[in-house]
mmCIF file of N, CA, C and O in Angstrom:
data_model
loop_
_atom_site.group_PDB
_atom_site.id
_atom_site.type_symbol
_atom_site.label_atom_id
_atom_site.label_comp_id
_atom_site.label_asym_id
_atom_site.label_seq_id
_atom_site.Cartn_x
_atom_site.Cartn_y
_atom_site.Cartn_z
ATOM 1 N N UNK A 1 -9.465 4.860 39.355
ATOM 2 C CA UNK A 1 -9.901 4.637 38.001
ATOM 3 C C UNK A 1 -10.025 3.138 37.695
ATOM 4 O O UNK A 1 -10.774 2.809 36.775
ATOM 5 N N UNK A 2 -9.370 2.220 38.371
ATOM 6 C CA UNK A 2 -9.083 0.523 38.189
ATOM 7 C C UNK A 2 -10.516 0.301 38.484
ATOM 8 O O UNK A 2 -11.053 -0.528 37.749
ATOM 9 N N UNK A 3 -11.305 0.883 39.447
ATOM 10 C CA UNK A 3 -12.370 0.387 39.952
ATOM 11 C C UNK A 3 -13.944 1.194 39.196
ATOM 12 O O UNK A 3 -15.053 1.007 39.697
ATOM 13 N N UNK A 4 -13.751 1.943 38.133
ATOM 14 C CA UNK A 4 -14.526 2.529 37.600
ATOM 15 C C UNK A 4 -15.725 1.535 37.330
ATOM 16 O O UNK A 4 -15.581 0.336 37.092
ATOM 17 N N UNK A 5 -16.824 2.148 37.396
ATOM 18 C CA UNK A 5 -18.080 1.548 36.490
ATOM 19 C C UNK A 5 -18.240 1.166 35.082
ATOM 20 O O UNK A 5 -18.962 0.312 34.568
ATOM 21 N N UNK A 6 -16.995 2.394 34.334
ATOM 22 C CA UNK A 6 -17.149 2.066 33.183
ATOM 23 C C UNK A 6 -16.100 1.106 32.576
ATOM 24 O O UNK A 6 -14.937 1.400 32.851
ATOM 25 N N UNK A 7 -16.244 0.276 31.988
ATOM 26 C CA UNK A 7 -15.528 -0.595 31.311
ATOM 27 C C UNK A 7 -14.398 -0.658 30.751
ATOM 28 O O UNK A 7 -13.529 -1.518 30.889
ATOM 29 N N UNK A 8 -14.409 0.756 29.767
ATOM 30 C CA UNK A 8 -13.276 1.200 29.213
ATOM 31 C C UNK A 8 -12.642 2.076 29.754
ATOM 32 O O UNK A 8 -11.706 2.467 29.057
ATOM 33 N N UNK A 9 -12.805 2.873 31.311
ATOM 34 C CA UNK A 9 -11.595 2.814 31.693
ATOM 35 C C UNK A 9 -10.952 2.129 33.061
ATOM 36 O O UNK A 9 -9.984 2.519 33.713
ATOM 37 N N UNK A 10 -11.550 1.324 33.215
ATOM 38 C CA UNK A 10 -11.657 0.275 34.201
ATOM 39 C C UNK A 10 -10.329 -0.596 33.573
ATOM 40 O O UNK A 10 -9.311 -0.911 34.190
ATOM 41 N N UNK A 11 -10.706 -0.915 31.981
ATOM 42 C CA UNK A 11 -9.500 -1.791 31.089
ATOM 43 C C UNK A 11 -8.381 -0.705 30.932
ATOM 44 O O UNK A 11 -7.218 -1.067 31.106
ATOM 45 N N UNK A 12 -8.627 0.499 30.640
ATOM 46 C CA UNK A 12 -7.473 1.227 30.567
ATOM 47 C C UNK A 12 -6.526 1.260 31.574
ATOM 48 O O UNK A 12 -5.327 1.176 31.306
ATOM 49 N N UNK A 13 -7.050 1.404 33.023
ATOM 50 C CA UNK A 13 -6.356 1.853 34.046
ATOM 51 C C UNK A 13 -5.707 0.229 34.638
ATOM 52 O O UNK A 13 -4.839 0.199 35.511
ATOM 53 N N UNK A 14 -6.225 -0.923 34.072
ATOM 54 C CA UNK A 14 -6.567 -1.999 34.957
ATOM 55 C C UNK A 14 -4.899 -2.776 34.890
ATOM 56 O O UNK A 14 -4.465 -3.275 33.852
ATOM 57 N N UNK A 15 -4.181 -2.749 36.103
ATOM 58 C CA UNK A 15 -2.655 -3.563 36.437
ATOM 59 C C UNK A 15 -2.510 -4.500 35.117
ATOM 60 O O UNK A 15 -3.292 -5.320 34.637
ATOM 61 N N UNK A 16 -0.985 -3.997 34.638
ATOM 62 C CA UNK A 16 -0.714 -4.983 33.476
ATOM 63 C C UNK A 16 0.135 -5.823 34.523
ATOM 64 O O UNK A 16 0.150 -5.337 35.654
ATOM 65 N N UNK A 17 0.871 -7.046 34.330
ATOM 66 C CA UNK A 17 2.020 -7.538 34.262
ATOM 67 C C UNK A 17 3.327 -6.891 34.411
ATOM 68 O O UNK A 17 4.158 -6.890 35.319
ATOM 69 N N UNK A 18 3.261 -6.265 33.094
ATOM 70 C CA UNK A 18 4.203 -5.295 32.408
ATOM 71 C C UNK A 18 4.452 -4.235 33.179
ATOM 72 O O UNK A 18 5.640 -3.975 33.367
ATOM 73 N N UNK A 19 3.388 -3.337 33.833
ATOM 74 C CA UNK A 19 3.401 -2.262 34.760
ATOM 75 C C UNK A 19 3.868 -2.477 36.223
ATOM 76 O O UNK A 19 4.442 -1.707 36.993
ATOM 77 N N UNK A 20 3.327 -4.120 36.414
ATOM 78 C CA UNK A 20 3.793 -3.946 37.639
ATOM 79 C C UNK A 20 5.618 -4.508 37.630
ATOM 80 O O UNK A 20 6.387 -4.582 38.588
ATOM 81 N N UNK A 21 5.810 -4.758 36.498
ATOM 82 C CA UNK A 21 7.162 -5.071 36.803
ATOM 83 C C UNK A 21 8.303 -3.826 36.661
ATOM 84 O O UNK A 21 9.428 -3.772 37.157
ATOM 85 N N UNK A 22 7.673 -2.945 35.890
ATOM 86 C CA UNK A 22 8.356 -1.588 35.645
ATOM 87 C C UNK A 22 8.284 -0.686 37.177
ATOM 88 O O UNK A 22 9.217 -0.004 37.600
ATOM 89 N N UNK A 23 7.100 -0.848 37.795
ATOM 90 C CA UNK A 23 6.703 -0.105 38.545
ATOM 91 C C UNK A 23 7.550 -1.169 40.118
ATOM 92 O O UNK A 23 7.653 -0.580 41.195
ATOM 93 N N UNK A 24 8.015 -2.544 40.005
ATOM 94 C CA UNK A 24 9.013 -3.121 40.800
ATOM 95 C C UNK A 24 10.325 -2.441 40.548
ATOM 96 O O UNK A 24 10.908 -1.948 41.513
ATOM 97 N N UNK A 25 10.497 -2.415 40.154
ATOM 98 C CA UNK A 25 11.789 -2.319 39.083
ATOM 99 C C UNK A 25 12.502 -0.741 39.476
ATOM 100 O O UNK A 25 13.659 -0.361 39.653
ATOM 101 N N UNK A 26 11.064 -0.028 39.507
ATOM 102 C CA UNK A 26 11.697 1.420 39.894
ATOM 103 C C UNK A 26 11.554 1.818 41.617
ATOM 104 O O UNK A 26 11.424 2.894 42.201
ATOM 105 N N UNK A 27 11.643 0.476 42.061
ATOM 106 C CA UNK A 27 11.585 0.985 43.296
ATOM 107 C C UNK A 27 10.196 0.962 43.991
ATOM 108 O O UNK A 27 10.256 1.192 45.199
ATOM 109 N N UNK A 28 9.132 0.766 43.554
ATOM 110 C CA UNK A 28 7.925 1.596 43.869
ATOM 111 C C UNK A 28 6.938 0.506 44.392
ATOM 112 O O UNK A 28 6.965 -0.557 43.772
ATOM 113 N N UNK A 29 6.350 0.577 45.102
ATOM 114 C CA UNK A 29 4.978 -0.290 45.479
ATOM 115 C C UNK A 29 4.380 -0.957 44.109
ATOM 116 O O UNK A 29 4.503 -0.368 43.035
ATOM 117 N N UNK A 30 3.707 -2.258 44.219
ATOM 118 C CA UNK A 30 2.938 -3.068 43.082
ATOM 119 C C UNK A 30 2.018 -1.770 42.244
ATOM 120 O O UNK A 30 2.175 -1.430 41.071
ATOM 121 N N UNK A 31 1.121 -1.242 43.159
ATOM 122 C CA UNK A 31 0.179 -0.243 42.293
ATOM 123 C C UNK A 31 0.343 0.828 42.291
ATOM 124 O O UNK A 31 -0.569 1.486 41.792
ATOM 125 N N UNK A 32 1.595 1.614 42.847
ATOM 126 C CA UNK A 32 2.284 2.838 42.280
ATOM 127 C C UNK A 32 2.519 3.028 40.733
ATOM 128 O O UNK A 32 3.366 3.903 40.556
ATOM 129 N N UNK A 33 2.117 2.576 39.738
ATOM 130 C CA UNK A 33 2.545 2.618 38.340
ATOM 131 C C UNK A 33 1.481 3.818 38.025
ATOM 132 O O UNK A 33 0.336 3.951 38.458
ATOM 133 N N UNK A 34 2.292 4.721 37.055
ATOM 134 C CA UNK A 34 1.819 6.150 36.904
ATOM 135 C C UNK A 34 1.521 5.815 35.221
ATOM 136 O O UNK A 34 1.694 4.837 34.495
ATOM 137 N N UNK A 35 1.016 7.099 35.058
ATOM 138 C CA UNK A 35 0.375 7.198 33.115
ATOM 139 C C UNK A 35 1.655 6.908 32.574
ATOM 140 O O UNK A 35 1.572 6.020 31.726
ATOM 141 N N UNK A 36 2.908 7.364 32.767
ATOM 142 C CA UNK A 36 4.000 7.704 31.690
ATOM 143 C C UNK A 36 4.455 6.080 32.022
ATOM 144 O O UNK A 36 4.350 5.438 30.976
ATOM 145 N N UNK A 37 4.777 5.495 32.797
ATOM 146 C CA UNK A 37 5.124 3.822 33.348
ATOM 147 C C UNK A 37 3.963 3.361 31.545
ATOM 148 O O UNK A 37 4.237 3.273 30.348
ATOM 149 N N UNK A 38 2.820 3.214 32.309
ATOM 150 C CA UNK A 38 1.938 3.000 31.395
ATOM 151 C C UNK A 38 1.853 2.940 29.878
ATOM 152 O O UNK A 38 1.308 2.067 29.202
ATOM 153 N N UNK A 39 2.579 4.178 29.415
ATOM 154 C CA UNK A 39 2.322 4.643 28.611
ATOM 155 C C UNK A 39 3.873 3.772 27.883
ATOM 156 O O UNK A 39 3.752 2.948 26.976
ATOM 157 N N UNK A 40 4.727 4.009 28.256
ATOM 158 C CA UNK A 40 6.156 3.433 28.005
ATOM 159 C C UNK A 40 6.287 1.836 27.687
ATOM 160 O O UNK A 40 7.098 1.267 26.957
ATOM 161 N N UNK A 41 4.937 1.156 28.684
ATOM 162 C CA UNK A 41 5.030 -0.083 28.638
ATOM 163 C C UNK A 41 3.866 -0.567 27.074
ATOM 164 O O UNK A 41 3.663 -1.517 26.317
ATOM 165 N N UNK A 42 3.560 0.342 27.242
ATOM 166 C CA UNK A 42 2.224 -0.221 26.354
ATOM 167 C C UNK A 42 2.790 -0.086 24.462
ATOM 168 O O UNK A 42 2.484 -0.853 23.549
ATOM 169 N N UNK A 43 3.774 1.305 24.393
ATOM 170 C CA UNK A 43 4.832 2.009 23.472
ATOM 171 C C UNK A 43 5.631 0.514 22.854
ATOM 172 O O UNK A 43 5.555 -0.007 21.741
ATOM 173 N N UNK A 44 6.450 0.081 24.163
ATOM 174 C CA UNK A 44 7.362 -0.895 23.845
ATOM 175 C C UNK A 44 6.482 -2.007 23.298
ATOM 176 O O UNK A 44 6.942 -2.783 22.459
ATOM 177 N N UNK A 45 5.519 -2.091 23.639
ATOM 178 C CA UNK A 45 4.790 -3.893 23.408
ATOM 179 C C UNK A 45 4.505 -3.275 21.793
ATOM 180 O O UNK A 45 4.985 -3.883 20.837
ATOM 181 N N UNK A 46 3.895 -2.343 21.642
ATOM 182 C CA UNK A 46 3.875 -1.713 20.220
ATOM 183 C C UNK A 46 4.798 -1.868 19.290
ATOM 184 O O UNK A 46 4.624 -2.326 18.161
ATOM 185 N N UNK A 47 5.577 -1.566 19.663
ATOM 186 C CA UNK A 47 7.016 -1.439 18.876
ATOM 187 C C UNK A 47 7.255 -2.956 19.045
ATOM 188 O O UNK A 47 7.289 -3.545 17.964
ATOM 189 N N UNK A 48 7.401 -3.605 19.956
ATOM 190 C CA UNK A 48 7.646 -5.332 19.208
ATOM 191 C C UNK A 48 6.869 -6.026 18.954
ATOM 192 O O UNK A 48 7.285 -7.173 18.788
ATOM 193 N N UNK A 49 5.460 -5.835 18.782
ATOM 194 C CA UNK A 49 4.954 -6.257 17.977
ATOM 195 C C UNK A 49 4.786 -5.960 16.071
ATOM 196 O O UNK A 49 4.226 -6.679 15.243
ATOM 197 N N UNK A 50 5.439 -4.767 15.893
ATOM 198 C CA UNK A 50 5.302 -4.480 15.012
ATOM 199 C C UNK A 50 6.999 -4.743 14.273
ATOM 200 O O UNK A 50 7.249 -4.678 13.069
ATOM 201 N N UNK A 51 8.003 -5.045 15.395
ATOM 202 C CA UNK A 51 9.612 -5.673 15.271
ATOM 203 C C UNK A 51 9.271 -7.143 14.670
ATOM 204 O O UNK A 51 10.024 -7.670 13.851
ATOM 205 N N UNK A 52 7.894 -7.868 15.208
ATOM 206 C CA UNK A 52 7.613 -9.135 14.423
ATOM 207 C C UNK A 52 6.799 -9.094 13.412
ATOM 208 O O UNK A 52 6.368 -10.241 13.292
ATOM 209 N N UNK A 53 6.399 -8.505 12.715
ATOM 210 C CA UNK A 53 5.581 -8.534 11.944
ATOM 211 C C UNK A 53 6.184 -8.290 10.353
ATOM 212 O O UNK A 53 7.028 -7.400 10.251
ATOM 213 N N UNK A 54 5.786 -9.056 9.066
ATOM 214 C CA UNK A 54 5.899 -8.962 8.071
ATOM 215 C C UNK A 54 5.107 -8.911 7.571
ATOM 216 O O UNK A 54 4.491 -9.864 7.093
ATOM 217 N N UNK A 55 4.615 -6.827 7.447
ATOM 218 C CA UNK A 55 3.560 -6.350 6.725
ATOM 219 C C UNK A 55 3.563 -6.474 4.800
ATOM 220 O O UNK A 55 4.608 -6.479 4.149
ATOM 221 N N UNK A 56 2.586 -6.537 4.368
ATOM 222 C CA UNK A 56 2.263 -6.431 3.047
ATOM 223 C C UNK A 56 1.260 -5.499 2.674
ATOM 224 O O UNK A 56 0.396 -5.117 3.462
ATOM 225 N N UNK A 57 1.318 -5.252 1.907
ATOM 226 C CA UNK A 57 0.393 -4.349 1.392
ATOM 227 C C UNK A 57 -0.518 -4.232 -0.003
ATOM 228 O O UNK A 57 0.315 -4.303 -0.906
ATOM 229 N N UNK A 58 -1.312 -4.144 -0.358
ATOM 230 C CA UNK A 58 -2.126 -4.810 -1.916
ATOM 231 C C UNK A 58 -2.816 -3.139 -1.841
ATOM 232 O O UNK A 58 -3.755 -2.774 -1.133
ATOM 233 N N UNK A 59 -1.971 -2.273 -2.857
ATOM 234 C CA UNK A 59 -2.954 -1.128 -3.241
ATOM 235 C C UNK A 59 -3.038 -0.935 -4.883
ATOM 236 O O UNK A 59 -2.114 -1.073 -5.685
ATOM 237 N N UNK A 60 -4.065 -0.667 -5.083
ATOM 238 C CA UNK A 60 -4.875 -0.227 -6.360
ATOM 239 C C UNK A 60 -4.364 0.924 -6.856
ATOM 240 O O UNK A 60 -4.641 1.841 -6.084
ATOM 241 N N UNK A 61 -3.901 1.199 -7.554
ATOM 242 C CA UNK A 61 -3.276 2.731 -8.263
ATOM 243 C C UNK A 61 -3.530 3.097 -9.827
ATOM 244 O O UNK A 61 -2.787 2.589 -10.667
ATOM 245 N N UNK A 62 -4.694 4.073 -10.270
ATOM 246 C CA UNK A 62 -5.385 4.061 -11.144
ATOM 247 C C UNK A 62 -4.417 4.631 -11.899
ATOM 248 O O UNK A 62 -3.673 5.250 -11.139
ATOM 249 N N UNK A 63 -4.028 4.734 -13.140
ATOM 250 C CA UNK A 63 -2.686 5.356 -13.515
ATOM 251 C C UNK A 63 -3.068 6.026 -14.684
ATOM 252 O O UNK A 63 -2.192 6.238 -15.523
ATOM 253 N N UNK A 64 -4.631 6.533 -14.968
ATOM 254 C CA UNK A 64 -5.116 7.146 -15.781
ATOM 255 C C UNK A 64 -6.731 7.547 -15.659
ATOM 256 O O UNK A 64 -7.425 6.677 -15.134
ATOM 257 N N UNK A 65 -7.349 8.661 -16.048
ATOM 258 C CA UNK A 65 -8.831 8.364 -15.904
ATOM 259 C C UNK A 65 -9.377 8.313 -17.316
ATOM 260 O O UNK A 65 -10.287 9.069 -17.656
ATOM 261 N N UNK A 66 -8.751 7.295 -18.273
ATOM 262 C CA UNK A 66 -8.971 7.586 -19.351
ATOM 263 C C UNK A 66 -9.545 5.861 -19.487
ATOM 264 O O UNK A 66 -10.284 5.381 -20.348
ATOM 265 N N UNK A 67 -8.905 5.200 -18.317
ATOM 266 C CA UNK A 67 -8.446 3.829 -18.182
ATOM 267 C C UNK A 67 -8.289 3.052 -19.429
ATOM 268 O O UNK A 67 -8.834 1.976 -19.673
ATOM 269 N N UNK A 68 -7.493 3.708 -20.181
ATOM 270 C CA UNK A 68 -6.943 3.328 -21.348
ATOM 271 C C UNK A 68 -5.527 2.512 -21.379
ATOM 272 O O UNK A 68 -4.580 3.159 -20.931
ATOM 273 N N UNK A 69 -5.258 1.288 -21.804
ATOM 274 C CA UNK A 69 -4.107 0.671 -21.208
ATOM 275 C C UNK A 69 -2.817 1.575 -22.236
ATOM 276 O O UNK A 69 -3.061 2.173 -23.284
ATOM 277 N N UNK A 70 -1.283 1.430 -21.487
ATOM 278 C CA UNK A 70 -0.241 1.578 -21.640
ATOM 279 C C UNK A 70 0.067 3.651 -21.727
ATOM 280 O O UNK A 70 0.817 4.305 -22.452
ATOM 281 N N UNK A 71 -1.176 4.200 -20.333
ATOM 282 C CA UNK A 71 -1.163 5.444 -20.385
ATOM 283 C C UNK A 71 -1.113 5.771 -19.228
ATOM 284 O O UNK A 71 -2.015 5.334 -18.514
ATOM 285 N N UNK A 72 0.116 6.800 -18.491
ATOM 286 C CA UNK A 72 -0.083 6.597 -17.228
ATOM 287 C C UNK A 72 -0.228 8.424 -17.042
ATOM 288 O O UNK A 72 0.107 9.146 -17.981
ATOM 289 N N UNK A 73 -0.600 8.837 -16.123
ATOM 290 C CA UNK A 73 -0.762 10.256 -15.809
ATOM 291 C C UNK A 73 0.507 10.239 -14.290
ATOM 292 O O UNK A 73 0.311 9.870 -13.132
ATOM 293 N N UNK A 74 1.606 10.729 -14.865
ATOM 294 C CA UNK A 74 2.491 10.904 -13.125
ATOM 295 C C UNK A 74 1.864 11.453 -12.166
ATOM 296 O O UNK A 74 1.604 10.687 -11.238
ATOM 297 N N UNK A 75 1.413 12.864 -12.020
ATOM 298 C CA UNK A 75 0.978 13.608 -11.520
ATOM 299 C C UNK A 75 -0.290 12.962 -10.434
ATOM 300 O O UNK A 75 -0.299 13.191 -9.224
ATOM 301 N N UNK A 76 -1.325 12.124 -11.155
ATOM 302 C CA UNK A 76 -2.165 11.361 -10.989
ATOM 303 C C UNK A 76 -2.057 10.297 -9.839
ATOM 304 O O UNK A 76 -2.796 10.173 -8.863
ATOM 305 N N UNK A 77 -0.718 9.401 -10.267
ATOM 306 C CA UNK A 77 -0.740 8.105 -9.697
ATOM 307 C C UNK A 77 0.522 8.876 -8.344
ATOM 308 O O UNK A 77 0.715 8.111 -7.400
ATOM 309 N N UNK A 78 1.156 10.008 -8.284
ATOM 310 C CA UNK A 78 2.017 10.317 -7.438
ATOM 311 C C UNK A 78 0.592 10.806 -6.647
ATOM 312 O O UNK A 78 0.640 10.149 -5.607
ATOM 313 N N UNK A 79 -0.063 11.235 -6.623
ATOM 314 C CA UNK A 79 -0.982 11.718 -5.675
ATOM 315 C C UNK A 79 -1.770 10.829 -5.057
ATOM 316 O O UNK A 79 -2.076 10.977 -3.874
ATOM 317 N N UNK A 80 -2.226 9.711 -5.855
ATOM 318 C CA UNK A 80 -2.768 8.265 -5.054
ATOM 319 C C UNK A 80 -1.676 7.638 -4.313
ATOM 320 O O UNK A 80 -1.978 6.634 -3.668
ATOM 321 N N UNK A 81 -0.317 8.089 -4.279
ATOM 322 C CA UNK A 81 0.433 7.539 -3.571
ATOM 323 C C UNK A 81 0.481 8.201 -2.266
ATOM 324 O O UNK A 81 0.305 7.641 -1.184
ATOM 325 N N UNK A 82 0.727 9.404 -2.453
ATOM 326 C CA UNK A 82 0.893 10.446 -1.558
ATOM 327 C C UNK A 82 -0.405 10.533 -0.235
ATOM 328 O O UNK A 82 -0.304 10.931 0.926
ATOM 329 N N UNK A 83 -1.470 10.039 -0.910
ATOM 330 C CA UNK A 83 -3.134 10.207 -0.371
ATOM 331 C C UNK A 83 -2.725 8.880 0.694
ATOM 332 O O UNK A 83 -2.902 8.936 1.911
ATOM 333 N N UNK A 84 -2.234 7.876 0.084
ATOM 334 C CA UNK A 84 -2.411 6.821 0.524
ATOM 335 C C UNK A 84 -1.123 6.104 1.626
ATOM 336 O O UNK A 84 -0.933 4.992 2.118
ATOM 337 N N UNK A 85 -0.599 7.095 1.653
ATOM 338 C CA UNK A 85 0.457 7.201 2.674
ATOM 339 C C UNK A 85 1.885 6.259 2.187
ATOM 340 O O UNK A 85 2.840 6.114 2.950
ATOM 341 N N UNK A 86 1.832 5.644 0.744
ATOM 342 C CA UNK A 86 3.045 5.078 0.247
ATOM 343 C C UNK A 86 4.395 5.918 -0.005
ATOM 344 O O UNK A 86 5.456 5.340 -0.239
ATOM 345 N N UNK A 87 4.276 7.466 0.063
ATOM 346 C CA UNK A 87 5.615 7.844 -0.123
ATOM 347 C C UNK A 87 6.282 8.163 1.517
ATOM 348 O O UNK A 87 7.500 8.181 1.698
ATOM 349 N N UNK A 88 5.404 8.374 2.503
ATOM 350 C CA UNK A 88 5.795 8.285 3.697
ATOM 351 C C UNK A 88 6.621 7.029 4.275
ATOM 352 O O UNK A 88 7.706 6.970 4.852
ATOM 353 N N UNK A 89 5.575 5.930 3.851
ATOM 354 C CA UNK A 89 5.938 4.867 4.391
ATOM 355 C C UNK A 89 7.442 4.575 4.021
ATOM 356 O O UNK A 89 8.358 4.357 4.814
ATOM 357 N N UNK A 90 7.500 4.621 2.596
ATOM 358 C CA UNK A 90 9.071 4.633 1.813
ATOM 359 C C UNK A 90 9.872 5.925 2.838
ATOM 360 O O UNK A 90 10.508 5.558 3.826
ATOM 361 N N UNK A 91 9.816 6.707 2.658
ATOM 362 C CA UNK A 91 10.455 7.871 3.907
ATOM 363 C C UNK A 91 10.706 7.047 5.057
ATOM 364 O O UNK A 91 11.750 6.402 5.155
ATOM 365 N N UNK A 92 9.549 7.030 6.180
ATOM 366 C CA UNK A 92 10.249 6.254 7.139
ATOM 367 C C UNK A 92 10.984 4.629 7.082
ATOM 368 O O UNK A 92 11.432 4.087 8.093
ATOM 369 N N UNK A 93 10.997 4.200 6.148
ATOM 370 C CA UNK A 93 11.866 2.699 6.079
ATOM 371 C C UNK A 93 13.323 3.101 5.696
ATOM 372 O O UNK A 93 14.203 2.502 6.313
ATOM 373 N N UNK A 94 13.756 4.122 4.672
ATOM 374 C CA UNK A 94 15.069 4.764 4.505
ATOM 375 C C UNK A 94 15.564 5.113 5.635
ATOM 376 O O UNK A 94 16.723 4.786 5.894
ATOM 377 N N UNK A 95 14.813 5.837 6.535
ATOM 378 C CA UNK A 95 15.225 6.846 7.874
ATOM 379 C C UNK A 95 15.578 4.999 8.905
ATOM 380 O O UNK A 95 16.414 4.865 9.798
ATOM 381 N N UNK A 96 14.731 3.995 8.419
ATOM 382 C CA UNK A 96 16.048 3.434 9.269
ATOM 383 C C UNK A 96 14.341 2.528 10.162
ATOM 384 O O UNK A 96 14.510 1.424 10.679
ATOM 385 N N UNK A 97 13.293 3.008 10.184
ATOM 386 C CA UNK A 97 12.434 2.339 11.002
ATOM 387 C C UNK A 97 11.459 1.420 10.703
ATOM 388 O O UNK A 97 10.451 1.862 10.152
ATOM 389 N N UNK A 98 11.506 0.538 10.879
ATOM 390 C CA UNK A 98 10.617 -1.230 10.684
ATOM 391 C C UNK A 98 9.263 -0.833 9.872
ATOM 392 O O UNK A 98 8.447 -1.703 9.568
#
């Protein structure tokens, strides 16, 4: 697959660094590194990149369709939350994850 024609999976399959040191590491020949090696290495770089990062967020939340000021509809603005993945996000940061 490293040697494919096509591009994208030529880059998919193509020796990280990372792989070949996992794939040292377990014993194994330089280009013995399997999908799950792969997959583990690529997981972790994920996860610390996102261990450095100080996300923000800027969302719009219409809090009426009357857009009449000092009127809010709960029902309304809990569902633009819900749509918009802000009560999850609050869920997983309690449960403890970045």
């Amino acid at each position: 697959m490293q040697k494919s024609s096509n591009d994208l999976i030529a880059s998919v399959f193509a020796e990280t660094d990372g792989a070949a040191e996992a794939a040292a590491d377990a014993g194994k020949s330089k280009g013995a590194s399997t999908v799950a090696t792969k997959f583990r290495n690529s997981l972790k770089e994920l996860m610390d990149t996102i261990g450095q990062t100080n996300t923000q967020y800027v969302r719009c939340i219409k809090p009426n369709k009357n857009k009449s000021p000092r009127e809010v509809d709960g029902p309304m603005v809990l569902e633009q939350l819900r749509c918009a993945g802000v009560i999850e996000a609050i869920r997983i940061s309690r449960a403890g994850f970045p």
